[in-house]
Amino acid sequence: MIILRLTAAIVIAFAAGKLISKLRLPAILGWLLTGMILGPHALSLINDTVLNTEWYNIIIHCMECAVGLLIGTELVWKKIKKTGKQIIVTTLTQSLGTFLFVTLGFGIIFLIQGVPLYLAVIFGGIALATAPAPALSIVREFRTDGPVTKTLIPMAALDDMVAVVVFFTSVSIISAVISDQKMPVYMIPLVVILPLAIGAATGFLSGLLLREEYNREKTLFILIIGILFASATGFFFNTYVMPKPVLNFMLIGMAFSAAFSNMASEQRLKQIVEYFNPLLGFAIIVVILNLGAPLDYHLILGAGLYTAAYIIIRACGKYFGAFLGASVTKSPDTVKKYLGLTLLPHSGVSLVFTGIAVSVLSGPAPECARIIQGTIAAAAVINEIIAVIAAKKGFEWAGELEHKNIPAT
């Protein structure tokens, strides 16, 4: 029955995506809303039993690893060495800028309302993360190409690394002060280095085979086995080595594909990507569907001051941080004006970080834990709908949509 539920949900999501596309909106919006409607807070086709099943989470991790290939295959050294400085500087300004915007903004709000100020730092740590899958699905759907796209794809990987370091550093320091259950210090570098190491090692092994010329069937067989091996390795460390299951499987997939992408010729890499595209499309639908399922639409009605402030301040941090970085590095005007709009999607990473923050605060500061949980959960629903539309508009205004698919408006 669980398999039938999931199959039905994927078919419905695919149809909803096609319908949404006819309205000149990204198909991801249809997938996301389908997840929310079919999730445990609405029709419950994808209920808590499904979401908490171990094999289901293993499948989702494998799919996340597969989606990471969309980033990694663009991280070819020959391509990025010319714009490496620009991407690094802009990543730091938009991510750390968001952290500062949200921390200072909520610092003022909490100071006025008598809420502990360390909570503002946790909000900032959660806010700086960008969920890459939504924007990357738009890149794939509309075949966007141009300065904004070329900046966004490698930035998606770097942004997650910065987010992990800042968030875990903040939470570790705060938990050391207020909680008896201190988060191990070694987790801070490990949650970044370990998925990259797993992905790079397994990707190198796969690359020894993938760089050779094979037909479609053999290429896909090697690639799928490699992805499953990388995911299994990540799952082992996530379950049996790490004190908390926090490894980012999209980072594993990114490092995996970056490794073999730098080993294969340009022509061979293009061939591998072409062969894998149908499976990548399926993986993106499943990941976005899973992203939408935990979102509770009821929270839209209950959203209050904190939620509104969080969405607005975070959006300002992303936009103006990206604008600053692009200006400093003398990037094209389209990158300055529109890159920030493509960085607004947030919910997947934010919900993971929120769960960790709540577990740290629930004992010593349960009221603060409730504030974080309620605010971010409501923001995840509202922001994700707005962010997907804004990201598509960013690409459109930058002139990077494939015009035969979507006429400019």
mmCIF file of C-alpha atoms in Angstrom:
data_model
loop_
_atom_site.group_PDB
_atom_site.id
_atom_site.type_symbol
_atom_site.label_atom_id
_atom_site.label_comp_id
_atom_site.label_asym_id
_atom_site.label_seq_id
_atom_site.Cartn_x
_atom_site.Cartn_y
_atom_site.Cartn_z
ATOM 1 C CA MET A 1 0.000 0.000 0.000
ATOM 2 C CA ILE A 2 2.840 2.391 0.802
ATOM 3 C CA ILE A 3 4.370 1.822 -2.641
ATOM 4 C CA LEU A 4 0.965 2.403 -4.280
ATOM 5 C CA ARG A 5 0.532 5.629 -2.274
ATOM 6 C CA LEU A 6 3.917 6.922 -3.375
ATOM 7 C CA THR A 7 3.344 5.934 -7.005
ATOM 8 C CA ALA A 8 -0.026 7.721 -7.024
ATOM 9 C CA ALA A 9 1.511 10.799 -5.404
ATOM 10 C CA ILE A 10 4.314 10.978 -8.011
ATOM 11 C CA VAL A 11 1.819 10.614 -10.896
ATOM 12 C CA ILE A 12 -0.411 13.348 -9.419
ATOM 13 C CA ALA A 13 2.606 15.623 -8.858
ATOM 14 C CA PHE A 14 3.759 15.122 -12.458
ATOM 15 C CA ALA A 15 0.287 16.003 -13.773
ATOM 16 C CA ALA A 16 0.065 19.035 -11.471
ATOM 17 C CA GLY A 17 3.442 20.228 -12.726
ATOM 18 C CA LYS A 18 2.259 19.991 -16.341
ATOM 19 C CA LEU A 19 -0.900 21.933 -15.468
ATOM 20 C CA ILE A 20 1.030 24.654 -13.645
ATOM 21 C CA SER A 21 3.420 24.951 -16.602
ATOM 22 C CA LYS A 22 0.492 25.871 -18.850
ATOM 23 C CA LEU A 23 -0.039 28.917 -16.593
ATOM 24 C CA ARG A 24 3.559 30.010 -17.313
ATOM 25 C CA LEU A 25 4.619 29.081 -13.790
ATOM 26 C CA PRO A 26 7.404 26.618 -12.842
ATOM 27 C CA ALA A 27 6.318 22.976 -12.651
ATOM 28 C CA ILE A 28 8.020 22.784 -9.257
ATOM 29 C CA LEU A 29 5.179 24.860 -7.801
ATOM 30 C CA GLY A 30 2.776 22.092 -8.803
ATOM 31 C CA TRP A 31 5.025 19.432 -7.268
ATOM 32 C CA LEU A 32 5.412 21.419 -4.061
ATOM 33 C CA LEU A 33 1.679 22.112 -3.663
ATOM 34 C CA THR A 34 0.898 18.464 -4.462
ATOM 35 C CA GLY A 35 3.212 17.390 -1.639
ATOM 36 C CA MET A 36 1.498 19.794 0.736
ATOM 37 C CA ILE A 37 -2.027 18.698 -0.288
ATOM 38 C CA LEU A 38 -1.216 14.979 -0.217
ATOM 39 C CA GLY A 39 0.872 15.266 2.971
ATOM 40 C CA PRO A 40 -0.124 14.360 6.546
ATOM 41 C CA HIS A 41 -1.656 17.790 7.245
ATOM 42 C CA ALA A 42 -4.221 17.532 4.424
ATOM 43 C CA LEU A 43 -5.336 14.440 2.457
ATOM 44 C CA SER A 44 -2.674 12.245 4.107
ATOM 45 C CA LEU A 45 -1.932 10.112 1.052
ATOM 46 C CA ILE A 46 1.703 10.600 2.075
ATOM 47 C CA ASN A 47 1.161 10.262 5.816
ATOM 48 C CA ASP A 48 3.507 10.239 8.803
ATOM 49 C CA THR A 49 3.837 6.460 8.551
ATOM 50 C CA VAL A 50 5.268 6.817 5.055
ATOM 51 C CA LEU A 51 7.486 9.801 5.917
ATOM 52 C CA ASN A 52 8.983 8.029 8.931
ATOM 53 C CA THR A 53 9.581 4.689 7.225
ATOM 54 C CA GLU A 54 13.290 3.877 7.089
ATOM 55 C CA TRP A 55 13.293 2.577 3.519
ATOM 56 C CA TYR A 56 11.416 5.683 2.357
ATOM 57 C CA ASN A 57 14.099 7.927 3.840
ATOM 58 C CA ILE A 58 16.796 5.804 2.201
ATOM 59 C CA ILE A 59 15.080 6.316 -1.167
ATOM 60 C CA ILE A 60 14.829 10.068 -0.558
ATOM 61 C CA HIS A 61 18.546 10.240 0.313
ATOM 62 C CA CYS A 62 19.391 8.412 -2.925
ATOM 63 C CA MET A 63 17.212 10.834 -4.884
ATOM 64 C CA GLU A 64 18.867 13.825 -3.170
ATOM 65 C CA CYS A 65 22.236 12.378 -4.107
ATOM 66 C CA ALA A 66 21.055 12.063 -7.718
ATOM 67 C CA VAL A 67 19.818 15.685 -7.752
ATOM 68 C CA GLY A 68 23.289 16.738 -6.597
ATOM 69 C CA LEU A 69 24.548 15.675 -10.027
ATOM 70 C CA LEU A 70 22.846 18.752 -11.480
ATOM 71 C CA ILE A 71 25.320 20.883 -9.514
ATOM 72 C CA GLY A 72 28.417 18.708 -9.694
ATOM 73 C CA THR A 73 28.453 18.272 -13.460
ATOM 74 C CA GLU A 74 28.813 22.060 -13.740
ATOM 75 C CA LEU A 75 31.780 22.163 -11.347
ATOM 76 C CA VAL A 76 34.359 21.483 -14.034
ATOM 77 C CA TRP A 77 37.576 23.296 -13.160
ATOM 78 C CA LYS A 78 38.124 24.554 -16.708
ATOM 79 C CA LYS A 79 34.723 26.257 -16.583
ATOM 80 C CA ILE A 80 34.790 27.797 -13.122
ATOM 81 C CA LYS A 81 38.393 28.934 -12.759
ATOM 82 C CA LYS A 82 37.626 32.134 -14.675
ATOM 83 C CA THR A 83 34.768 33.132 -12.350
ATOM 84 C CA GLY A 84 35.913 31.430 -9.139
ATOM 85 C CA LYS A 85 36.639 34.670 -7.271
ATOM 86 C CA GLN A 86 33.300 36.174 -8.258
ATOM 87 C CA ILE A 87 31.357 33.112 -7.096
ATOM 88 C CA ILE A 88 33.200 32.809 -3.761
ATOM 89 C CA VAL A 89 32.872 36.514 -2.914
ATOM 90 C CA THR A 90 29.187 36.668 -3.883
ATOM 91 C CA THR A 91 28.434 33.465 -1.950
ATOM 92 C CA LEU A 92 29.982 34.933 1.187
ATOM 93 C CA THR A 93 28.259 38.314 0.884
ATOM 94 C CA GLN A 94 24.783 36.889 0.278
ATOM 95 C CA SER A 95 25.010 34.120 2.894
ATOM 96 C CA LEU A 96 26.788 36.028 5.657
ATOM 97 C CA GLY A 97 24.800 39.144 4.726
ATOM 98 C CA THR A 98 21.583 37.218 5.318
ATOM 99 C CA PHE A 99 22.929 35.927 8.634
ATOM 100 C CA LEU A 100 23.691 39.486 9.771
ATOM 101 C CA PHE A 101 20.408 40.952 8.465
ATOM 102 C CA VAL A 102 18.251 38.359 10.212
ATOM 103 C CA THR A 103 20.322 38.301 13.418
ATOM 104 C CA LEU A 104 20.266 42.092 13.777
ATOM 105 C CA GLY A 105 16.612 42.386 12.721
ATOM 106 C CA PHE A 106 15.400 39.786 15.197
ATOM 107 C CA GLY A 107 17.845 41.102 17.787
ATOM 108 C CA ILE A 108 15.920 44.379 17.763
ATOM 109 C CA ILE A 109 12.515 42.626 17.781
ATOM 110 C CA PHE A 110 13.485 40.281 20.626
ATOM 111 C CA LEU A 111 15.083 43.096 22.621
ATOM 112 C CA ILE A 112 11.810 45.006 22.526
ATOM 113 C CA GLN A 113 9.740 41.919 23.404
ATOM 114 C CA GLY A 114 12.037 40.532 26.089
ATOM 115 C CA VAL A 115 12.933 37.334 24.233
ATOM 116 C CA PRO A 116 16.495 35.947 24.773
ATOM 117 C CA LEU A 117 18.815 37.527 22.206
ATOM 118 C CA TYR A 118 20.672 34.272 21.442
ATOM 119 C CA LEU A 119 17.495 33.192 19.654
ATOM 120 C CA ALA A 120 18.165 35.897 17.037
ATOM 121 C CA VAL A 121 21.537 34.274 16.268
ATOM 122 C CA ILE A 122 19.835 30.899 15.723
ATOM 123 C CA PHE A 123 17.292 32.538 13.414
ATOM 124 C CA GLY A 124 20.199 34.048 11.459
ATOM 125 C CA GLY A 125 21.937 30.662 11.249
ATOM 126 C CA ILE A 126 18.802 29.019 9.862
ATOM 127 C CA ALA A 127 18.009 31.880 7.454
ATOM 128 C CA LEU A 128 21.263 31.997 5.502
ATOM 129 C CA ALA A 129 20.749 28.542 3.959
ATOM 130 C CA THR A 130 19.353 28.258 0.430
ATOM 131 C CA ALA A 131 17.534 25.138 -0.775
ATOM 132 C CA PRO A 132 19.139 24.557 -4.192
ATOM 133 C CA ALA A 133 16.649 22.051 -5.621
ATOM 134 C CA PRO A 134 13.805 24.521 -6.424
ATOM 135 C CA ALA A 135 15.961 27.008 -8.342
ATOM 136 C CA LEU A 136 17.894 24.216 -10.074
ATOM 137 C CA SER A 137 14.649 22.575 -11.180
ATOM 138 C CA ILE A 138 13.694 25.874 -12.841
ATOM 139 C CA VAL A 139 17.117 25.948 -14.533
ATOM 140 C CA ARG A 140 16.469 22.478 -15.896
ATOM 141 C CA GLU A 141 12.811 22.984 -16.834
ATOM 142 C CA PHE A 142 13.290 26.242 -18.737
ATOM 143 C CA ARG A 143 16.848 25.494 -19.890
ATOM 144 C CA THR A 144 18.043 28.822 -18.542
ATOM 145 C CA ASP A 145 21.429 30.021 -19.659
ATOM 146 C CA GLY A 146 23.409 33.175 -18.984
ATOM 147 C CA PRO A 147 25.417 34.948 -16.268
ATOM 148 C CA VAL A 148 22.806 34.404 -13.510
ATOM 149 C CA THR A 149 22.539 30.667 -14.228
ATOM 150 C CA LYS A 150 26.312 30.238 -14.470
ATOM 151 C CA THR A 151 26.742 32.000 -11.111
ATOM 152 C CA LEU A 152 23.880 30.237 -9.341
ATOM 153 C CA ILE A 153 24.806 26.595 -10.044
ATOM 154 C CA PRO A 154 28.269 26.493 -8.403
ATOM 155 C CA MET A 155 27.034 28.916 -5.731
ATOM 156 C CA ALA A 156 24.352 26.400 -4.715
ATOM 157 C CA ALA A 157 27.072 24.034 -3.514
ATOM 158 C CA LEU A 158 29.186 26.682 -1.752
ATOM 159 C CA ASP A 159 26.138 28.223 -0.073
ATOM 160 C CA ASP A 160 25.258 24.944 1.643
ATOM 161 C CA MET A 161 28.826 24.616 2.965
ATOM 162 C CA VAL A 162 28.799 28.137 4.434
ATOM 163 C CA ALA A 163 25.336 27.526 5.917
ATOM 164 C CA VAL A 164 26.420 24.318 7.650
ATOM 165 C CA VAL A 165 29.542 25.926 9.156
ATOM 166 C CA VAL A 166 27.739 29.073 10.407
ATOM 167 C CA PHE A 167 24.686 27.235 11.740
ATOM 168 C CA PHE A 168 26.549 24.511 13.609
ATOM 169 C CA THR A 169 29.076 26.988 14.986
ATOM 170 C CA SER A 170 26.252 29.184 16.304
ATOM 171 C CA VAL A 171 24.259 26.296 17.760
ATOM 172 C CA SER A 172 27.357 24.707 19.323
ATOM 173 C CA ILE A 173 28.335 27.925 21.104
ATOM 174 C CA ILE A 174 24.784 28.599 22.304
ATOM 175 C CA SER A 175 24.214 25.013 23.454
ATOM 176 C CA ALA A 176 27.505 25.105 25.360
ATOM 177 C CA VAL A 177 26.198 28.107 27.302
ATOM 178 C CA ILE A 178 22.567 27.132 27.968
ATOM 179 C CA SER A 179 22.392 23.340 27.659
ATOM 180 C CA ASP A 180 23.870 20.337 29.408
ATOM 181 C CA GLN A 181 23.616 18.373 26.136
ATOM 182 C CA LYS A 182 26.495 20.022 24.303
ATOM 183 C CA MET A 183 26.871 19.411 20.575
ATOM 184 C CA PRO A 184 30.305 17.882 19.821
ATOM 185 C CA VAL A 185 32.720 20.452 18.409
ATOM 186 C CA TYR A 186 34.030 17.997 15.802
ATOM 187 C CA MET A 187 30.606 18.019 14.109
ATOM 188 C CA ILE A 188 31.158 21.538 12.747
ATOM 189 C CA PRO A 189 33.844 20.709 10.155
ATOM 190 C CA LEU A 190 32.743 17.078 9.832
ATOM 191 C CA VAL A 191 29.244 17.826 8.483
ATOM 192 C CA VAL A 192 30.887 19.682 5.585
ATOM 193 C CA ILE A 193 34.033 17.632 5.012
ATOM 194 C CA LEU A 194 32.519 14.147 5.383
ATOM 195 C CA PRO A 195 29.854 14.353 2.620
ATOM 196 C CA LEU A 196 32.400 15.960 0.291
ATOM 197 C CA ALA A 197 34.938 13.218 1.058
ATOM 198 C CA ILE A 198 32.370 10.441 0.554
ATOM 199 C CA GLY A 199 31.183 11.940 -2.718
ATOM 200 C CA ALA A 200 34.680 12.649 -4.053
ATOM 201 C CA ALA A 201 35.990 9.147 -3.213
ATOM 202 C CA THR A 202 33.048 7.269 -4.709
ATOM 203 C CA GLY A 203 32.946 9.670 -7.667
ATOM 204 C CA PHE A 204 36.619 9.072 -8.390
ATOM 205 C CA LEU A 205 36.075 5.300 -8.445
ATOM 206 C CA SER A 206 33.079 5.699 -10.755
ATOM 207 C CA GLY A 207 35.025 8.155 -12.910
ATOM 208 C CA LEU A 208 37.660 5.518 -13.680
ATOM 209 C CA LEU A 209 34.924 3.690 -15.585
ATOM 210 C CA LEU A 210 32.697 6.560 -16.720
ATOM 211 C CA ARG A 211 35.476 8.384 -18.571
ATOM 212 C CA GLU A 212 35.570 5.496 -21.055
ATOM 213 C CA GLU A 213 33.125 5.412 -23.971
ATOM 214 C CA TYR A 214 30.139 3.139 -23.278
ATOM 215 C CA ASN A 215 26.613 2.888 -24.641
ATOM 216 C CA ARG A 216 23.595 4.327 -22.801
ATOM 217 C CA GLU A 217 22.720 1.168 -20.869
ATOM 218 C CA LYS A 218 26.219 0.491 -19.545
ATOM 219 C CA THR A 219 26.793 4.171 -18.718
ATOM 220 C CA LEU A 220 23.560 4.373 -16.728
ATOM 221 C CA PHE A 221 24.319 1.098 -14.965
ATOM 222 C CA ILE A 222 27.743 2.372 -13.797
ATOM 223 C CA LEU A 223 26.292 5.750 -12.804
ATOM 224 C CA ILE A 224 23.363 4.301 -10.835
ATOM 225 C CA ILE A 225 25.605 1.811 -9.019
ATOM 226 C CA GLY A 226 27.943 4.684 -8.158
ATOM 227 C CA ILE A 227 25.093 6.828 -6.810
ATOM 228 C CA LEU A 228 23.749 3.926 -4.737
ATOM 229 C CA PHE A 229 27.219 3.201 -3.343
ATOM 230 C CA ALA A 230 27.754 6.893 -2.463
ATOM 231 C CA SER A 231 24.300 7.060 -0.831
ATOM 232 C CA ALA A 232 24.865 3.824 1.105
ATOM 233 C CA THR A 233 28.198 5.118 2.413
ATOM 234 C CA GLY A 234 26.564 8.378 3.454
ATOM 235 C CA PHE A 235 23.691 6.525 5.098
ATOM 236 C CA PHE A 236 26.119 4.373 7.089
ATOM 237 C CA PHE A 237 27.973 7.398 8.483
ATOM 238 C CA ASN A 238 24.735 9.321 9.024
ATOM 239 C CA THR A 239 23.190 6.473 11.024
ATOM 240 C CA TYR A 240 26.045 4.765 12.829
ATOM 241 C CA VAL A 241 28.877 7.311 13.126
ATOM 242 C CA MET A 242 27.357 10.782 13.478
ATOM 243 C CA PRO A 243 25.619 11.589 16.793
ATOM 244 C CA LYS A 244 22.792 13.187 14.790
ATOM 245 C CA PRO A 245 21.643 12.348 11.212
ATOM 246 C CA VAL A 246 22.742 15.643 9.635
ATOM 247 C CA LEU A 247 24.720 14.750 6.486
ATOM 248 C CA ASN A 248 23.627 16.570 3.326
ATOM 249 C CA PHE A 249 23.145 13.944 0.614
ATOM 250 C CA MET A 250 22.892 16.578 -2.092
ATOM 251 C CA LEU A 251 26.465 17.585 -1.194
ATOM 252 C CA ILE A 252 27.487 13.927 -1.526
ATOM 253 C CA GLY A 253 25.940 13.812 -5.000
ATOM 254 C CA MET A 254 27.545 17.119 -5.923
ATOM 255 C CA ALA A 255 31.037 15.948 -4.910
ATOM 256 C CA PHE A 256 30.441 12.555 -6.566
ATOM 257 C CA SER A 257 29.573 14.100 -9.922
ATOM 258 C CA ALA A 258 32.215 16.858 -9.684
ATOM 259 C CA ALA A 259 34.857 14.125 -9.308
ATOM 260 C CA PHE A 260 33.940 12.147 -12.410
ATOM 261 C CA SER A 261 33.070 15.324 -14.376
ATOM 262 C CA ASN A 262 36.675 16.514 -14.080
ATOM 263 C CA MET A 263 37.959 13.099 -15.208
ATOM 264 C CA ALA A 264 35.863 12.748 -18.381
ATOM 265 C CA SER A 265 36.284 14.613 -21.642
ATOM 266 C CA GLU A 266 33.847 17.433 -22.402
ATOM 267 C CA GLN A 267 32.126 15.353 -25.075
ATOM 268 C CA ARG A 268 31.849 12.300 -22.809
ATOM 269 C CA LEU A 269 30.453 14.394 -19.927
ATOM 270 C CA LYS A 270 27.808 15.876 -22.222
ATOM 271 C CA GLN A 271 26.870 12.330 -23.231
ATOM 272 C CA ILE A 272 26.602 11.167 -19.591
ATOM 273 C CA VAL A 273 24.374 14.124 -18.688
ATOM 274 C CA GLU A 274 22.136 13.461 -21.696
ATOM 275 C CA TYR A 275 21.744 9.793 -20.734
ATOM 276 C CA PHE A 276 20.972 10.643 -17.094
ATOM 277 C CA ASN A 277 18.498 13.488 -17.749
ATOM 278 C CA PRO A 278 15.262 11.395 -17.604
ATOM 279 C CA LEU A 279 16.291 9.863 -14.255
ATOM 280 C CA LEU A 280 17.326 13.302 -12.968
ATOM 281 C CA GLY A 281 13.882 14.671 -13.834
ATOM 282 C CA PHE A 282 12.221 11.878 -11.873
ATOM 283 C CA ALA A 283 14.542 12.406 -8.892
ATOM 284 C CA ILE A 284 13.754 16.138 -8.767
ATOM 285 C CA ILE A 285 9.999 15.475 -8.687
ATOM 286 C CA VAL A 286 10.390 13.001 -5.803
ATOM 287 C CA VAL A 287 12.670 15.346 -3.813
ATOM 288 C CA ILE A 288 10.331 18.343 -4.238
ATOM 289 C CA LEU A 289 7.283 16.212 -3.428
ATOM 290 C CA ASN A 290 9.019 15.128 -0.219
ATOM 291 C CA LEU A 291 9.907 18.774 0.471
ATOM 292 C CA GLY A 292 6.253 19.779 0.303
ATOM 293 C CA ALA A 293 4.757 16.874 2.268
ATOM 294 C CA PRO A 294 5.698 18.060 5.799
ATOM 295 C CA LEU A 295 4.457 21.619 5.137
ATOM 296 C CA ASP A 296 1.233 22.458 6.972
ATOM 297 C CA TYR A 297 -1.009 24.810 4.983
ATOM 298 C CA HIS A 298 -2.892 25.685 8.192
ATOM 299 C CA LEU A 299 0.171 27.643 9.290
ATOM 300 C CA ILE A 300 -0.503 30.241 6.583
ATOM 301 C CA LEU A 301 -3.560 31.399 8.530
ATOM 302 C CA GLY A 302 -1.689 31.377 11.833
ATOM 303 C CA ALA A 303 1.393 33.223 10.589
ATOM 304 C CA GLY A 304 2.187 36.265 12.717
ATOM 305 C CA LEU A 305 4.730 39.036 13.164
ATOM 306 C CA TYR A 306 7.747 36.746 13.510
ATOM 307 C CA THR A 307 6.929 34.848 10.312
ATOM 308 C CA ALA A 308 6.352 38.008 8.263
ATOM 309 C CA ALA A 309 9.530 39.589 9.641
ATOM 310 C CA TYR A 310 11.547 36.437 8.943
ATOM 311 C CA ILE A 311 10.444 36.190 5.305
ATOM 312 C CA ILE A 312 10.996 39.900 4.571
ATOM 313 C CA ILE A 313 14.320 40.313 6.410
ATOM 314 C CA ARG A 314 15.747 37.100 4.942
ATOM 315 C CA ALA A 315 14.721 38.138 1.419
ATOM 316 C CA CYS A 316 16.425 41.526 1.918
ATOM 317 C CA GLY A 317 19.594 39.818 3.159
ATOM 318 C CA LYS A 318 19.727 37.484 0.170
ATOM 319 C CA TYR A 319 18.976 40.169 -2.396
ATOM 320 C CA PHE A 320 21.224 42.944 -1.123
ATOM 321 C CA GLY A 321 23.991 40.509 -0.148
ATOM 322 C CA ALA A 322 24.035 39.118 -3.692
ATOM 323 C CA PHE A 323 23.893 42.667 -5.105
ATOM 324 C CA LEU A 324 26.885 43.708 -2.992
ATOM 325 C CA GLY A 325 28.975 40.689 -3.966
ATOM 326 C CA ALA A 326 28.142 41.078 -7.650
ATOM 327 C CA SER A 327 28.994 44.795 -7.498
ATOM 328 C CA VAL A 328 32.338 44.246 -5.763
ATOM 329 C CA THR A 329 33.372 41.615 -8.307
ATOM 330 C CA LYS A 330 32.088 43.705 -11.247
ATOM 331 C CA SER A 331 29.649 41.020 -12.374
ATOM 332 C CA PRO A 332 27.172 41.703 -15.202
ATOM 333 C CA ASP A 333 24.198 43.926 -14.355
ATOM 334 C CA THR A 334 21.773 41.014 -14.638
ATOM 335 C CA VAL A 335 23.649 39.184 -11.866
ATOM 336 C CA LYS A 336 23.539 42.278 -9.649
ATOM 337 C CA LYS A 337 19.819 42.802 -10.177
ATOM 338 C CA TYR A 338 18.377 39.303 -10.334
ATOM 339 C CA LEU A 339 20.680 36.726 -8.705
ATOM 340 C CA GLY A 340 19.186 37.478 -5.279
ATOM 341 C CA LEU A 341 15.704 36.503 -6.476
ATOM 342 C CA THR A 342 16.909 33.013 -7.399
ATOM 343 C CA LEU A 343 18.320 32.482 -3.888
ATOM 344 C CA LEU A 344 15.031 32.799 -1.968
ATOM 345 C CA PRO A 345 13.961 29.078 -1.862
ATOM 346 C CA HIS A 346 14.657 27.792 1.612
ATOM 347 C CA SER A 347 12.363 25.181 3.133
ATOM 348 C CA GLY A 348 14.271 21.881 2.903
ATOM 349 C CA VAL A 349 17.454 23.035 4.623
ATOM 350 C CA SER A 350 15.586 25.333 7.018
ATOM 351 C CA LEU A 351 13.409 22.504 8.340
ATOM 352 C CA VAL A 352 16.460 20.302 8.992
ATOM 353 C CA PHE A 353 18.210 23.129 10.846
ATOM 354 C CA THR A 354 15.005 23.940 12.738
ATOM 355 C CA GLY A 355 14.675 20.357 13.952
ATOM 356 C CA ILE A 356 18.254 20.425 15.276
ATOM 357 C CA ALA A 357 17.757 23.818 16.960
ATOM 358 C CA VAL A 358 14.507 22.675 18.581
ATOM 359 C CA SER A 359 16.181 19.518 19.938
ATOM 360 C CA VAL A 360 18.936 21.661 21.483
ATOM 361 C CA LEU A 361 16.528 24.210 23.024
ATOM 362 C CA SER A 362 13.585 22.008 24.047
ATOM 363 C CA GLY A 363 15.168 21.157 27.407
ATOM 364 C CA PRO A 364 16.749 24.414 28.640
ATOM 365 C CA ALA A 365 14.472 26.863 26.753
ATOM 366 C CA PRO A 366 11.184 25.228 25.629
ATOM 367 C CA GLU A 367 9.500 28.583 24.933
ATOM 368 C CA CYS A 368 12.308 29.543 22.544
ATOM 369 C CA ALA A 369 12.019 26.142 20.879
ATOM 370 C CA ARG A 370 8.307 26.779 20.249
ATOM 371 C CA ILE A 371 9.032 30.235 18.766
ATOM 372 C CA ILE A 372 11.556 28.785 16.315
ATOM 373 C CA GLN A 373 9.387 25.829 15.361
ATOM 374 C CA GLY A 374 6.241 27.890 14.755
ATOM 375 C CA THR A 375 7.982 30.715 12.910
ATOM 376 C CA ILE A 376 10.093 28.624 10.542
ATOM 377 C CA ALA A 377 7.343 26.102 9.842
ATOM 378 C CA ALA A 378 4.922 28.864 8.801
ATOM 379 C CA ALA A 379 7.637 30.690 6.859
ATOM 380 C CA ALA A 380 8.554 27.476 5.008
ATOM 381 C CA VAL A 381 5.021 27.222 3.590
ATOM 382 C CA ILE A 382 4.575 30.882 2.638
ATOM 383 C CA ASN A 383 8.135 31.610 1.540
ATOM 384 C CA GLU A 384 8.456 28.571 -0.705
ATOM 385 C CA ILE A 385 5.431 29.491 -2.805
ATOM 386 C CA ILE A 386 6.593 33.108 -3.165
ATOM 387 C CA ALA A 387 10.239 32.092 -3.697
ATOM 388 C CA VAL A 388 9.553 29.716 -6.594
ATOM 389 C CA ILE A 389 7.632 32.411 -8.472
ATOM 390 C CA ALA A 390 10.300 35.029 -7.644
ATOM 391 C CA ALA A 391 13.109 32.729 -8.821
ATOM 392 C CA LYS A 392 11.394 32.119 -12.154
ATOM 393 C CA LYS A 393 10.850 35.865 -12.553
ATOM 394 C CA GLY A 394 14.517 36.495 -11.776
ATOM 395 C CA PHE A 395 15.594 34.272 -14.658
ATOM 396 C CA GLU A 396 12.942 35.816 -16.910
ATOM 397 C CA TRP A 397 13.928 39.423 -16.171
ATOM 398 C CA ALA A 398 17.574 38.471 -16.668
ATOM 399 C CA GLY A 399 16.640 37.272 -20.161
ATOM 400 C CA GLU A 400 17.840 33.716 -19.517
ATOM 401 C CA LEU A 401 14.679 31.709 -20.136
ATOM 402 C CA GLU A 402 14.476 29.640 -23.294
ATOM 403 C CA HIS A 403 11.981 31.782 -25.177
ATOM 404 C CA LYS A 404 10.468 28.997 -27.211
ATOM 405 C CA ASN A 405 9.250 27.441 -23.944
ATOM 406 C CA ILE A 406 8.088 30.504 -22.052
ATOM 407 C CA PRO A 407 7.343 33.826 -23.701
ATOM 408 C CA ALA A 408 8.713 36.792 -21.757
ATOM 409 C CA THR A 409 6.075 38.852 -19.967
#
